[in-house]
Short mmCIF file of C-alpha atoms in Angstrom, two decimals:
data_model
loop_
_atom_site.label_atom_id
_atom_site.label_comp_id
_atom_site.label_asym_id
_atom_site.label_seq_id
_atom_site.Cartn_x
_atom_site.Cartn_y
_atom_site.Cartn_z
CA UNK H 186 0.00 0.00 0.00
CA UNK H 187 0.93 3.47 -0.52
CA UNK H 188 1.29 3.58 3.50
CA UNK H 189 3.65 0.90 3.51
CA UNK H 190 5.56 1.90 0.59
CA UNK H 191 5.79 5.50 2.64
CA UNK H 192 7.12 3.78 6.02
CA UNK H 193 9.96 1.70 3.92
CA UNK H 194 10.88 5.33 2.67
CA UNK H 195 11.34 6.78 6.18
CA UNK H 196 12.40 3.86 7.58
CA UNK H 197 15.42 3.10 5.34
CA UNK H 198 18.60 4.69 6.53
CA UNK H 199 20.96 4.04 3.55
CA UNK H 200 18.92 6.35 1.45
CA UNK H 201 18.70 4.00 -1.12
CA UNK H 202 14.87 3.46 -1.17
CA UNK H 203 14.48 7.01 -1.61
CA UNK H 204 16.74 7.78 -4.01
CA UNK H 205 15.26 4.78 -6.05
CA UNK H 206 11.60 7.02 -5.31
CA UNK H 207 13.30 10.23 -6.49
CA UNK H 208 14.61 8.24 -9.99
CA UNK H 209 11.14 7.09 -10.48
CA UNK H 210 9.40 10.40 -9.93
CA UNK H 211 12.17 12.84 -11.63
CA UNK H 212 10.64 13.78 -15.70
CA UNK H 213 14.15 14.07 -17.36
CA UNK H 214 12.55 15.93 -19.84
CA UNK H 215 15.08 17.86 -21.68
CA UNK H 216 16.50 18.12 -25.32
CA UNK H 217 19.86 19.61 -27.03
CA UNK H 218 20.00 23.17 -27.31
CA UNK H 219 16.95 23.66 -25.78
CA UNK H 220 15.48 27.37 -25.82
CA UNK H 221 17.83 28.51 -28.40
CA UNK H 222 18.15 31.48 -27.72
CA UNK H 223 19.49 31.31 -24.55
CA UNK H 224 22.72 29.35 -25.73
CA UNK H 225 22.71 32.63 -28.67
CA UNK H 226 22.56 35.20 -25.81
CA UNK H 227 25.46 33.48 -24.03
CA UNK H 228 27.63 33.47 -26.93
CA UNK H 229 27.07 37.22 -26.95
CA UNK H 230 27.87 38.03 -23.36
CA UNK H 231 31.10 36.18 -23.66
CA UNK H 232 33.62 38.52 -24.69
CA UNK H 233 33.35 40.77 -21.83
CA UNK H 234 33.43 37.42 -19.47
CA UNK H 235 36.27 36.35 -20.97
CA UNK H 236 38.31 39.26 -20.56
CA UNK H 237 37.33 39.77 -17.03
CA UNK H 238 38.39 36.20 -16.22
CA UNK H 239 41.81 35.42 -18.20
CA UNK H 240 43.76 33.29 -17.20
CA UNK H 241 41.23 32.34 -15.10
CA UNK H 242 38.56 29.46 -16.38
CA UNK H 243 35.12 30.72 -17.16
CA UNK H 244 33.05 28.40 -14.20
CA UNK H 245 29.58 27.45 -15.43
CA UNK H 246 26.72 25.27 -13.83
CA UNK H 247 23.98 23.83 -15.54
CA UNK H 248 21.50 22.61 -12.62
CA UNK H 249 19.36 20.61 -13.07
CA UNK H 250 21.79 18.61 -16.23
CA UNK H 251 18.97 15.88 -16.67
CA UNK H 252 20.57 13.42 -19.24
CA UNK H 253 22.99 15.73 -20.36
CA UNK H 254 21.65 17.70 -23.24
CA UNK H 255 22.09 20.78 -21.42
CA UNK H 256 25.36 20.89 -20.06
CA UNK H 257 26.86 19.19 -23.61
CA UNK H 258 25.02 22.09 -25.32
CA UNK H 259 26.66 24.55 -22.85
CA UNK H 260 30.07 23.03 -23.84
CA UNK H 261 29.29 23.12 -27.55
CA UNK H 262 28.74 26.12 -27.66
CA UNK H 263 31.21 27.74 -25.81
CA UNK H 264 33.80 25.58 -27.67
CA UNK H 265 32.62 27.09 -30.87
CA UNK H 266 32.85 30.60 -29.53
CA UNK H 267 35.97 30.35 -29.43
CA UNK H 268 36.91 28.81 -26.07
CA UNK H 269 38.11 25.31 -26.66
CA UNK H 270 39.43 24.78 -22.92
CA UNK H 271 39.03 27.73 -21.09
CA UNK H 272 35.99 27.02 -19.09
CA UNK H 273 34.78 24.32 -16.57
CA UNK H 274 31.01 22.70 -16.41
CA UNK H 275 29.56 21.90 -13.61
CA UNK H 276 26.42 19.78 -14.31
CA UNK H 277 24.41 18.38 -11.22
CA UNK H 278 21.05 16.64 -10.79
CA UNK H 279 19.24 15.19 -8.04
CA UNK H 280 18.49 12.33 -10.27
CA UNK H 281 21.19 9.19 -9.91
CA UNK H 282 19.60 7.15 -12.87
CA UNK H 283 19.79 10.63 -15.38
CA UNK H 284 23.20 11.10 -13.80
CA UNK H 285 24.40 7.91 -15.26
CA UNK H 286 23.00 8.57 -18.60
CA UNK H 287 24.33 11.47 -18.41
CA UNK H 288 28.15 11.05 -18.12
CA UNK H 289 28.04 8.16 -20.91
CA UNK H 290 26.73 11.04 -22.89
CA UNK H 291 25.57 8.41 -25.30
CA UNK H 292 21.92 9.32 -27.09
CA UNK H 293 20.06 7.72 -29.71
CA UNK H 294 20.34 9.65 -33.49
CA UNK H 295 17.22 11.02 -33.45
CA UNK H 296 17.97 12.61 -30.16
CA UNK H 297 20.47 14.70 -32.47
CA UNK H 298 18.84 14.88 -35.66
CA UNK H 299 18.00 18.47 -35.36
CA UNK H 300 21.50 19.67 -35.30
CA UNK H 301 23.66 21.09 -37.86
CA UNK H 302 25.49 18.31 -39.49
CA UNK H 303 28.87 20.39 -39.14
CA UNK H 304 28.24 20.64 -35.64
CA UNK H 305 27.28 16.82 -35.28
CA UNK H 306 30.79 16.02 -37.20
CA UNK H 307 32.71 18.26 -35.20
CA UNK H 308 31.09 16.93 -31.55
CA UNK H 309 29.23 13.39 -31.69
CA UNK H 310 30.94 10.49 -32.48
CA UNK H 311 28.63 7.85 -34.94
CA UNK H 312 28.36 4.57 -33.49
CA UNK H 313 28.72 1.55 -35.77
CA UNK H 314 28.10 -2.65 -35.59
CA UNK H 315 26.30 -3.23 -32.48
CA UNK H 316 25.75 0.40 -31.58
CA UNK H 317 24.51 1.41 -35.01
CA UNK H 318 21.46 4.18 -34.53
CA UNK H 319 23.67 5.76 -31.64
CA UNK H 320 26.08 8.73 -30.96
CA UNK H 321 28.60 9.87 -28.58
CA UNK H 322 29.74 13.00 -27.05
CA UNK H 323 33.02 13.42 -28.56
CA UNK H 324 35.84 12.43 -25.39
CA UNK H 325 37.09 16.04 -25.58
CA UNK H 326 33.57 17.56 -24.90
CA UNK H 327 32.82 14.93 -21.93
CA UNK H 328 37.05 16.38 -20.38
CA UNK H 329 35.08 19.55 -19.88
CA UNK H 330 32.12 18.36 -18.07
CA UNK H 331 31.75 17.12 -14.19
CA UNK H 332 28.66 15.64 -13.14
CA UNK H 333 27.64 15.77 -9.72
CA UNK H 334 24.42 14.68 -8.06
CA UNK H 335 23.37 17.60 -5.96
CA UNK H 336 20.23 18.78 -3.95
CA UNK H 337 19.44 22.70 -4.78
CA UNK H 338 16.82 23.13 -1.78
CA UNK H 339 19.57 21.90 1.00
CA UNK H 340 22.53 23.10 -0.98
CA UNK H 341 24.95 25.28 1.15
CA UNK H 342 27.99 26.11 -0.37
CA UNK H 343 30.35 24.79 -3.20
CA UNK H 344 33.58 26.90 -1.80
CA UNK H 345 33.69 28.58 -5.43
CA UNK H 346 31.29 30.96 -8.05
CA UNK H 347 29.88 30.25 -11.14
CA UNK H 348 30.47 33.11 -14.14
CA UNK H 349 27.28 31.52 -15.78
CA UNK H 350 24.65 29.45 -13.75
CA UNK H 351 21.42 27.76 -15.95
CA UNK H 352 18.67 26.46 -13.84
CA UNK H 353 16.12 26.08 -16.46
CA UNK H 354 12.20 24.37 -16.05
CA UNK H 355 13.18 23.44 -12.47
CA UNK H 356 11.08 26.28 -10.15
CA UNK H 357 7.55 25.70 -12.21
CA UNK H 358 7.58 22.42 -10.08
CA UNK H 359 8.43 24.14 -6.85
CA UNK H 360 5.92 26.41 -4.23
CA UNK H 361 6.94 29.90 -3.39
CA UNK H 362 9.03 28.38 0.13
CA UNK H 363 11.32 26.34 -2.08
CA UNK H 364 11.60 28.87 -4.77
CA UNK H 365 13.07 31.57 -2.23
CA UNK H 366 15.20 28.69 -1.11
CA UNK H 367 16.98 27.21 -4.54
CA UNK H 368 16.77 31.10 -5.60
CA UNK H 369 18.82 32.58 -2.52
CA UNK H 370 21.69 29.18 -3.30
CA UNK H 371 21.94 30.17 -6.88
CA UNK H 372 22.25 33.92 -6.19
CA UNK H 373 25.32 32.91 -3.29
CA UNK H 374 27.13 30.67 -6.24
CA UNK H 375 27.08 33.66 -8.45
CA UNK H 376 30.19 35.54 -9.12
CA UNK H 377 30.10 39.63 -9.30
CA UNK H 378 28.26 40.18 -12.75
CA UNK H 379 27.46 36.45 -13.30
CA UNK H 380 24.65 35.55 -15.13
CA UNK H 381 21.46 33.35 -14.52
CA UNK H 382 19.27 32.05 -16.77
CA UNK H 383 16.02 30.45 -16.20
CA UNK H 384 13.69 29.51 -18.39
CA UNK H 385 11.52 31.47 -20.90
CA UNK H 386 8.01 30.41 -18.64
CA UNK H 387 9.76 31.01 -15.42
CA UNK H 388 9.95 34.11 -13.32
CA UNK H 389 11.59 35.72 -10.15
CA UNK H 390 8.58 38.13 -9.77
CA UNK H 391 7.54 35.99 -6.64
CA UNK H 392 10.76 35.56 -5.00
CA UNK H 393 13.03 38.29 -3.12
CA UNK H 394 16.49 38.85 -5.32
CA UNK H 395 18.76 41.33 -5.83
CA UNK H 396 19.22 40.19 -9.22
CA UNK H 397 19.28 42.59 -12.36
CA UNK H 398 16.59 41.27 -15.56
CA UNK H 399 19.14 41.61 -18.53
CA UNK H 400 16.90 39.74 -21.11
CA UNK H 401 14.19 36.97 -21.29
CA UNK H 402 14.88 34.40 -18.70
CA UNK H 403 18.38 35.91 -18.16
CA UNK H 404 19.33 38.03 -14.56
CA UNK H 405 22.84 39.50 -14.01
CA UNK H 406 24.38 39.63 -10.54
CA UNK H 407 25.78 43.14 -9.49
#
């Protein structure tokens, strides 16, 4: 019974049963280069990052990574702006089972279809024989990206800042308690004049910030 099932939960002290619940429950909904525009404005803003950072890597955080799609496209795309190592990815998800998938960064074709065939060349790696129908985030991509299974709502501190921080489609499934919450832990991970970007039907209008709107979805720390 759903009673039962809810006592195993509390009961268990390993935390396995409930990260098993957590798995089950978690949508992993996600897709590459999703919200375009987003990954277009980034490109944009980098120059002035850049400069403000050298020789320092560019720190971003994609949270929550789902699968993968995210954090690869955040890579991507700051690889072919002209940063082919200068920046570390933090991608983190509550998620073990989308963790997994995650750092295999292994997707079926159609996943990828989409894409611009230079960019799939450049990035993905075709699978053949037995894995025929699949691709592969190219080794060099996967370097730049560490995956981390992390809890927003209890999060603390990392001991570092994040230049760039997306945290996309994750507080439309939270109340206004836990919004305050996961908003006050990004806005403590974000460097002076850091950028966060949620997504385009998300808003901070409910939450207490002292975050600067710089574009749809997209807040600037002072």
């Amino acid at each position: 019974s759903f009673a039962e099932y809810l006592d195993a939960v509390e009961r268990d002290r390993t935390g396995a049963v409930l990260t098993e619940l957590v798995d089950a429950m978690a949508t992993n909904h996600t897709s590459f280069f999703r919200e375009p525009q987003h990954f277009a404005y980034l490109q944009s803003i980098l120059p002035p990052l850049r400069a403000r950072r050298v020789p320092v890597p560019l720190r971003v955080w994609s949270m929550p990574c789902s699968t993968g799609e995210e954090p690869y496209s955040l890579a991507i795309s700051l690889v072919d702006a002209g940063l082919p190592s200068g920046f570390t990815i933090l991608a983190s998800d509550l998620s073990t089972k989308a963790l997994r998938r995650a750092r295999d960064g292994v997707y079926r074709q159609q996943t990828v279809a989409g894409l611009p065939k230079a960019m799939l060349r450049r990035h993905f790696e075709r699978g053949t024989g037995a894995e025929d129908g699949l691709v592969r985030v190219s080794a060099a991509l996967r370097r730049q990206v560490a995956f981390r299974r992390l809890n927003l709502i209890d999060l603390v501190d990392l001991g570092h800042r994040f230049d760039v921080i997306f945290c996309r489609n994750l507080l439309i499934y939270f109340d206004q308690g836990a919004q305050q919450r996961s908003i006050a832990a990004l806005e403590r991970h974000l460097a002076p004049g850091g950028y966060l970007f949620i997504s385009h039907s998300e808003s901070l209008n409910a939450v207490k910030h002292s975050l600067q709107w710089v574009a749809a979805g997209v807040y600037r720390a002072s």
